[in-house]
mmCIF file of C-alpha atoms and ligand atoms in Angstrom:
data_model
loop_
_atom_site.group_PDB
_atom_site.id
_atom_site.type_symbol
_atom_site.label_atom_id
_atom_site.label_comp_id
_atom_site.label_asym_id
_atom_site.label_seq_id
_atom_site.Cartn_x
_atom_site.Cartn_y
_atom_site.Cartn_z
ATOM 1 C CA UNK A 111 -19.091 5.004 -9.939
ATOM 2 C CA UNK A 112 -15.510 2.963 -9.375
ATOM 3 C CA UNK A 113 -15.322 -1.000 -9.013
ATOM 4 C CA UNK A 114 -11.767 -2.090 -7.675
ATOM 5 C CA UNK A 115 -11.067 -5.518 -8.014
ATOM 6 C CA UNK A 116 -9.294 -6.816 -5.042
ATOM 7 C CA UNK A 117 -7.413 -9.281 -2.799
ATOM 8 C CA UNK A 118 -7.818 -9.111 0.843
ATOM 9 C CA UNK A 119 -4.179 -8.010 2.817
ATOM 10 C CA UNK A 120 -2.863 -7.340 -1.080
ATOM 11 C CA UNK A 121 -1.879 -4.054 -3.193
ATOM 12 C CA UNK A 122 -5.324 -3.255 -3.723
ATOM 13 C CA UNK A 123 -6.251 -1.791 -0.157
ATOM 14 C CA UNK A 124 -4.221 1.294 0.149
ATOM 15 C CA UNK A 125 -6.961 1.591 -3.332
ATOM 16 C CA UNK A 126 -9.663 1.187 -0.391
ATOM 17 C CA UNK A 127 -9.039 2.508 2.413
ATOM 18 C CA UNK A 128 -8.213 5.824 0.197
ATOM 19 C CA UNK A 129 -11.940 4.729 -1.174
ATOM 20 C CA UNK A 130 -13.975 5.348 2.145
ATOM 21 C CA UNK A 131 -11.907 8.115 2.941
ATOM 22 C CA UNK A 132 -13.250 10.449 -0.225
ATOM 23 C CA UNK A 133 -16.359 8.835 1.365
ATOM 24 C CA UNK A 134 -17.156 7.834 -2.642
ATOM 25 C CA UNK A 135 -19.711 4.880 -4.246
ATOM 26 C CA UNK A 136 -17.506 1.763 -5.165
ATOM 27 C CA UNK A 137 -18.092 -0.806 -5.684
ATOM 28 C CA UNK A 138 -15.639 -3.874 -4.631
ATOM 29 C CA UNK A 139 -14.833 -6.990 -6.849
ATOM 30 C CA UNK A 140 -13.035 -10.061 -5.380
ATOM 31 C CA UNK A 141 -10.612 -11.541 -6.751
ATOM 32 C CA UNK A 142 -9.905 -14.453 -5.783
ATOM 33 C CA UNK A 143 -6.298 -15.688 -6.049
ATOM 34 C CA UNK A 144 -6.640 -19.129 -4.476
ATOM 35 C CA UNK A 145 -8.457 -19.573 -7.924
ATOM 36 C CA UNK A 146 -5.674 -18.198 -9.417
ATOM 37 C CA UNK A 147 -8.107 -15.399 -10.458
ATOM 38 C CA UNK A 148 -5.537 -12.807 -11.282
ATOM 39 C CA UNK A 149 -3.981 -14.773 -14.126
ATOM 40 C CA UNK A 150 -7.427 -16.023 -15.981
ATOM 41 C CA UNK A 151 -8.756 -14.823 -19.303
ATOM 42 C CA UNK A 152 -11.590 -12.286 -17.658
ATOM 43 C CA UNK A 153 -9.170 -10.008 -15.792
ATOM 44 C CA UNK A 154 -5.935 -10.390 -17.495
ATOM 45 C CA UNK A 155 -8.253 -7.698 -20.118
ATOM 46 C CA UNK A 156 -8.532 -5.416 -17.238
ATOM 47 C CA UNK A 157 -4.784 -5.989 -15.992
ATOM 48 C CA UNK A 158 -2.061 -7.403 -18.418
ATOM 49 C CA UNK A 159 0.477 -8.197 -15.129
ATOM 50 C CA UNK A 160 -2.160 -10.509 -13.361
ATOM 51 C CA UNK A 161 -1.952 -8.914 -10.119
ATOM 52 C CA UNK A 162 -4.761 -6.538 -8.025
ATOM 53 C CA UNK A 163 -5.431 -3.285 -8.435
ATOM 54 C CA UNK A 164 -7.333 -2.358 -10.409
ATOM 55 C CA UNK A 165 -10.096 -0.029 -10.733
ATOM 56 C CA UNK A 166 -12.984 0.453 -13.569
ATOM 57 C CA UNK A 167 -13.052 4.818 -13.997
ATOM 58 C CA UNK A 168 -15.218 5.757 -15.431
ATOM 59 C CA UNK A 169 -15.784 2.224 -17.771
ATOM 60 C CA UNK A 170 -11.818 2.793 -18.168
ATOM 61 C CA UNK A 171 -9.921 0.010 -16.184
ATOM 62 C CA UNK A 172 -6.039 1.953 -14.703
ATOM 63 C CA UNK A 173 -4.406 0.117 -12.893
ATOM 64 C CA UNK A 174 -0.501 0.751 -10.455
ATOM 65 C CA UNK A 175 -1.340 1.138 -6.500
ATOM 66 C CA UNK A 176 0.335 4.740 -6.832
ATOM 67 C CA UNK A 177 -0.561 5.821 -9.503
ATOM 68 C CA UNK A 178 -4.667 4.996 -8.285
ATOM 69 C CA UNK A 179 -4.327 6.383 -4.581
ATOM 70 C CA UNK A 180 -2.888 9.767 -6.520
ATOM 71 C CA UNK A 181 -5.569 10.282 -9.656
ATOM 72 C CA UNK A 182 -8.433 9.394 -7.120
ATOM 73 C CA UNK A 183 -6.914 12.467 -4.709
ATOM 74 C CA UNK A 184 -6.722 14.585 -7.429
ATOM 75 C CA UNK A 185 -10.498 14.117 -8.085
ATOM 76 C CA UNK A 186 -11.708 14.138 -4.557
ATOM 77 C CA UNK A 187 -9.872 17.364 -3.476
ATOM 78 C CA UNK A 188 -12.365 17.802 -1.076
ATOM 79 C CA UNK A 189 -10.724 15.179 0.663
ATOM 80 C CA UNK A 190 -7.930 16.125 1.749
ATOM 81 C CA UNK A 191 -5.214 13.155 0.630
ATOM 82 C CA UNK A 192 -3.168 15.248 -0.844
ATOM 83 C CA UNK A 193 -1.489 18.301 -0.399
ATOM 84 C CA UNK A 194 -2.934 21.073 -3.260
ATOM 85 C CA UNK A 195 -0.447 21.271 -6.971
ATOM 86 C CA UNK A 196 1.056 24.666 -6.688
ATOM 87 C CA UNK A 197 2.410 24.800 -2.722
ATOM 88 C CA UNK A 198 5.087 23.381 -1.278
ATOM 89 C CA UNK A 199 4.240 19.830 -0.475
ATOM 90 C CA UNK A 200 2.579 18.742 -3.270
ATOM 91 C CA UNK A 201 6.187 17.285 -4.293
ATOM 92 C CA UNK A 202 6.991 15.497 -1.644
ATOM 93 C CA UNK A 203 3.963 14.693 -1.362
ATOM 94 C CA UNK A 204 4.029 12.974 -5.657
ATOM 95 C CA UNK A 205 7.691 11.742 -4.291
ATOM 96 C CA UNK A 206 6.865 9.643 -1.225
ATOM 97 C CA UNK A 207 3.356 7.862 -3.853
ATOM 98 C CA UNK A 208 5.813 7.546 -6.187
ATOM 99 C CA UNK A 209 8.786 5.917 -4.092
ATOM 100 C CA UNK A 210 7.053 3.705 -1.693
ATOM 101 C CA UNK A 211 5.603 2.228 -4.575
ATOM 102 C CA UNK A 212 8.548 1.933 -7.044
ATOM 103 C CA UNK A 213 11.220 1.115 -4.596
ATOM 104 C CA UNK A 214 9.357 -0.542 -1.357
ATOM 105 C CA UNK A 215 7.042 -2.239 -2.799
ATOM 106 C CA UNK A 216 9.291 -3.514 -5.911
ATOM 107 C CA UNK A 217 11.206 -4.546 -2.189
ATOM 108 C CA UNK A 218 8.436 -6.285 -1.292
ATOM 109 C CA UNK A 219 7.292 -7.809 -5.264
ATOM 110 C CA UNK A 220 10.600 -9.407 -4.078
ATOM 111 C CA UNK A 221 10.244 -10.990 -0.985
ATOM 112 C CA UNK A 222 7.238 -12.330 -1.981
ATOM 113 C CA UNK A 223 7.781 -13.178 -4.465
ATOM 114 C CA UNK A 224 10.732 -15.446 -6.424
ATOM 115 C CA UNK A 225 8.704 -16.534 -8.822
ATOM 116 C CA UNK A 226 9.312 -12.738 -10.300
ATOM 117 C CA UNK A 227 13.026 -14.054 -11.327
ATOM 118 C CA UNK A 228 12.241 -17.734 -12.604
ATOM 119 C CA UNK A 229 13.305 -19.246 -8.554
ATOM 120 C CA UNK A 230 11.550 -21.596 -7.026
ATOM 121 C CA UNK A 231 12.651 -20.088 -4.367
ATOM 122 C CA UNK A 232 15.597 -18.285 -2.638
ATOM 123 C CA UNK A 233 19.080 -18.789 -1.146
ATOM 124 C CA UNK A 234 19.322 -18.646 1.804
ATOM 125 C CA UNK A 235 22.167 -14.516 0.640
ATOM 126 C CA UNK A 236 19.031 -13.400 -2.111
ATOM 127 C CA UNK A 237 16.296 -14.173 1.109
ATOM 128 C CA UNK A 238 18.881 -11.635 3.171
ATOM 129 C CA UNK A 239 20.132 -9.394 0.841
ATOM 130 C CA UNK A 240 16.551 -8.320 -0.064
ATOM 131 C CA UNK A 241 15.320 -8.373 3.258
ATOM 132 C CA UNK A 242 17.985 -6.091 3.741
ATOM 133 C CA UNK A 243 17.370 -3.770 1.920
ATOM 134 C CA UNK A 244 13.688 -3.609 3.102
ATOM 135 C CA UNK A 245 15.615 -2.646 5.823
ATOM 136 C CA UNK A 246 17.202 -0.602 5.299
ATOM 137 C CA UNK A 247 14.299 2.020 2.963
ATOM 138 C CA UNK A 248 12.210 0.681 6.869
ATOM 139 C CA UNK A 249 15.504 2.339 9.300
ATOM 140 C CA UNK A 250 16.130 5.987 6.246
ATOM 141 C CA UNK A 251 11.952 6.246 6.542
ATOM 142 C CA UNK A 252 11.831 6.309 9.737
ATOM 143 C CA UNK A 253 14.390 8.751 10.322
ATOM 144 C CA UNK A 254 12.672 10.515 7.495
ATOM 145 C CA UNK A 255 9.344 10.801 10.589
ATOM 146 C CA UNK A 256 12.173 11.335 13.142
ATOM 147 C CA UNK A 257 13.014 14.686 11.953
ATOM 148 C CA UNK A 258 10.379 15.544 10.626
ATOM 149 C CA UNK A 259 7.126 13.645 11.281
ATOM 150 C CA UNK A 260 4.653 12.842 12.624
ATOM 151 C CA UNK A 261 3.398 11.350 9.140
ATOM 152 C CA UNK A 262 5.946 12.042 6.061
ATOM 153 C CA UNK A 263 4.644 15.528 5.287
ATOM 154 C CA UNK A 264 4.908 16.533 8.469
ATOM 155 C CA UNK A 265 1.766 17.550 10.365
ATOM 156 C CA UNK A 266 0.016 17.291 7.269
ATOM 157 C CA UNK A 267 -1.278 13.235 7.219
ATOM 158 C CA UNK A 268 -2.219 12.146 3.531
ATOM 159 C CA UNK A 269 -2.388 9.524 1.409
ATOM 160 C CA UNK A 270 1.009 9.153 1.364
ATOM 161 C CA UNK A 271 1.641 7.262 5.402
ATOM 162 C CA UNK A 272 -2.468 4.883 3.922
ATOM 163 C CA UNK A 273 0.262 3.194 1.669
ATOM 164 C CA UNK A 274 3.081 3.260 3.907
ATOM 165 C CA UNK A 275 1.037 1.469 7.006
ATOM 166 C CA UNK A 276 -0.022 -1.039 3.785
ATOM 167 C CA UNK A 277 3.628 -1.621 3.200
ATOM 168 C CA UNK A 278 4.867 -1.907 7.417
ATOM 169 C CA UNK A 279 2.139 -4.409 7.551
ATOM 170 C CA UNK A 280 3.366 -6.690 5.184
ATOM 171 C CA UNK A 281 6.373 -6.980 7.672
ATOM 172 C CA UNK A 282 3.953 -8.281 10.053
ATOM 173 C CA UNK A 283 6.088 -11.511 9.520
ATOM 174 C CA UNK A 284 8.900 -11.103 8.991
ATOM 175 C CA UNK A 285 12.500 -11.183 10.829
ATOM 176 C CA UNK A 286 11.697 -7.622 11.731
ATOM 177 C CA UNK A 287 8.276 -6.401 12.124
ATOM 178 C CA UNK A 288 7.241 -2.749 10.659
ATOM 179 C CA UNK A 289 6.492 -1.905 14.027
ATOM 180 C CA UNK A 290 9.603 -2.263 16.134
ATOM 181 C CA UNK A 291 11.287 0.945 14.480
ATOM 182 C CA UNK A 292 9.564 3.022 17.044
ATOM 183 C CA UNK A 293 8.484 6.602 14.338
ATOM 184 C CA UNK A 294 6.845 4.545 11.913
ATOM 185 C CA UNK A 295 4.879 2.428 14.613
ATOM 186 C CA UNK A 296 3.327 6.167 16.157
ATOM 187 C CA UNK A 297 2.783 6.527 12.721
ATOM 188 C CA UNK A 298 -0.018 3.061 11.722
ATOM 189 C CA UNK A 299 -1.065 4.593 16.024
ATOM 190 C CA UNK A 300 -2.571 7.367 14.129
ATOM 191 C CA UNK A 301 -3.421 5.709 10.535
ATOM 192 C CA UNK A 302 -5.011 2.469 11.858
ATOM 193 C CA UNK A 303 -7.336 4.894 13.671
ATOM 194 C CA UNK A 304 -8.953 6.474 10.803
ATOM 195 C CA UNK A 305 -12.200 5.652 10.899
ATOM 196 C CA UNK A 306 -11.429 4.288 6.411
ATOM 197 C CA UNK A 307 -8.535 1.831 7.798
ATOM 198 C CA UNK A 308 -10.910 0.770 10.299
ATOM 199 C CA UNK A 309 -13.710 -0.345 7.791
ATOM 200 C CA UNK A 310 -11.060 -1.968 5.712
ATOM 201 C CA UNK A 311 -9.732 -4.371 7.653
ATOM 202 C CA UNK A 312 -13.384 -5.175 8.742
ATOM 203 C CA UNK A 313 -14.189 -5.522 5.147
ATOM 204 C CA UNK A 314 -11.397 -7.592 3.594
ATOM 205 C CA UNK A 315 -11.288 -9.475 6.982
ATOM 206 C CA UNK A 316 -7.812 -8.108 8.421
ATOM 207 C CA UNK A 317 -7.353 -9.381 12.057
ATOM 208 C CA UNK A 318 -3.887 -9.198 12.357
ATOM 209 C CA UNK A 319 -1.980 -7.120 13.031
ATOM 210 C CA UNK A 320 -1.637 -3.518 15.319
ATOM 211 C CA UNK A 321 0.323 -1.289 16.368
ATOM 212 C CA UNK A 322 1.994 -1.311 19.909
ATOM 213 C CA UNK A 323 -0.080 1.025 21.765
ATOM 214 C CA UNK A 324 2.411 3.776 23.255
HETATM 215 N N1 LIG B 440 3.197 -2.178 -8.294
HETATM 216 C C1 LIG B 440 1.882 -3.423 -8.499
HETATM 217 C C2 LIG B 440 2.416 -4.131 -8.254
HETATM 218 C C3 LIG B 440 1.032 -4.465 -7.462
HETATM 219 C C4 LIG B 440 0.993 -6.350 -6.746
HETATM 220 O O1 LIG B 440 2.297 -6.935 -6.740
HETATM 221 N N2 LIG B 440 -0.255 -7.348 -6.201
HETATM 222 C C5 LIG B 440 0.222 -8.554 -5.805
HETATM 223 C C6 LIG B 440 -0.362 -8.600 -4.684
HETATM 224 S S1 LIG B 440 0.434 -7.268 -3.236
HETATM 225 C C7 LIG B 440 -0.827 -8.738 -5.915
HETATM 226 O O2 LIG B 440 -1.276 -8.756 -7.363
HETATM 227 N N3 LIG B 440 0.262 -10.688 -6.601
HETATM 228 C C8 LIG B 440 -1.022 -11.789 -7.178
HETATM 229 C C9 LIG B 440 -0.534 -12.339 -8.221
HETATM 230 O O3 LIG B 440 0.745 -11.902 -8.638
HETATM 231 O O4 LIG B 440 -0.171 -13.761 -8.704
HETATM 232 C C10 LIG B 440 0.453 -2.079 -8.042
HETATM 233 O O5 LIG B 440 1.283 -1.559 -6.804
HETATM 234 O O6 LIG B 440 0.074 -1.833 -7.585
#
């Protein structure tokens, strides 16, 4: 049995969707950001960074959304969330999984948490710089999908597409929402139609974002 420590719409949502893709038994444990529970002593024992997600796997707390996605894909090969080890698509899947989390996820972290840098808010110049980096990354991924899509790995859906869709959703209130890039939007249309995504949104109460219908 897995236990997912989550907050609705946060970086835990991809792990939640992956758990639903695997069909495996899991429990959800809300970490209430409104009550600052992520920084409470109890939660910090599970995740010293004070962030979600944390997944308890065989009684061990594991952190970092990308690591959890890879771990679950490895433990549940029947869900076909990743190309098998040793096949040609595996390196691409590893690359996208890590790149999305470290690069795009890192940029969003900067965008949403000026407090990480000890600031209450950014200057206009700083906010513009982070926004441009996020938009540049989305532009590049859209170009990749135009050439090699419809999914990140071509014709095969993988967990990396769930990650990408989560990061697209986070731009919904930004000056340029991710759905304005045509190939990204097309990918999000496919991913958000999956039963796992629909169920995850239902459970987490997320009804404020949709890809534009073609
Ligand atoms: N690299 C981490 C980032 C996790 C992260 O930034 N989580 C945010 C929500 S999206 C969080 O827990 N924020 C609460 C806080 O920092 O106080 C991951 O992908 O797991």
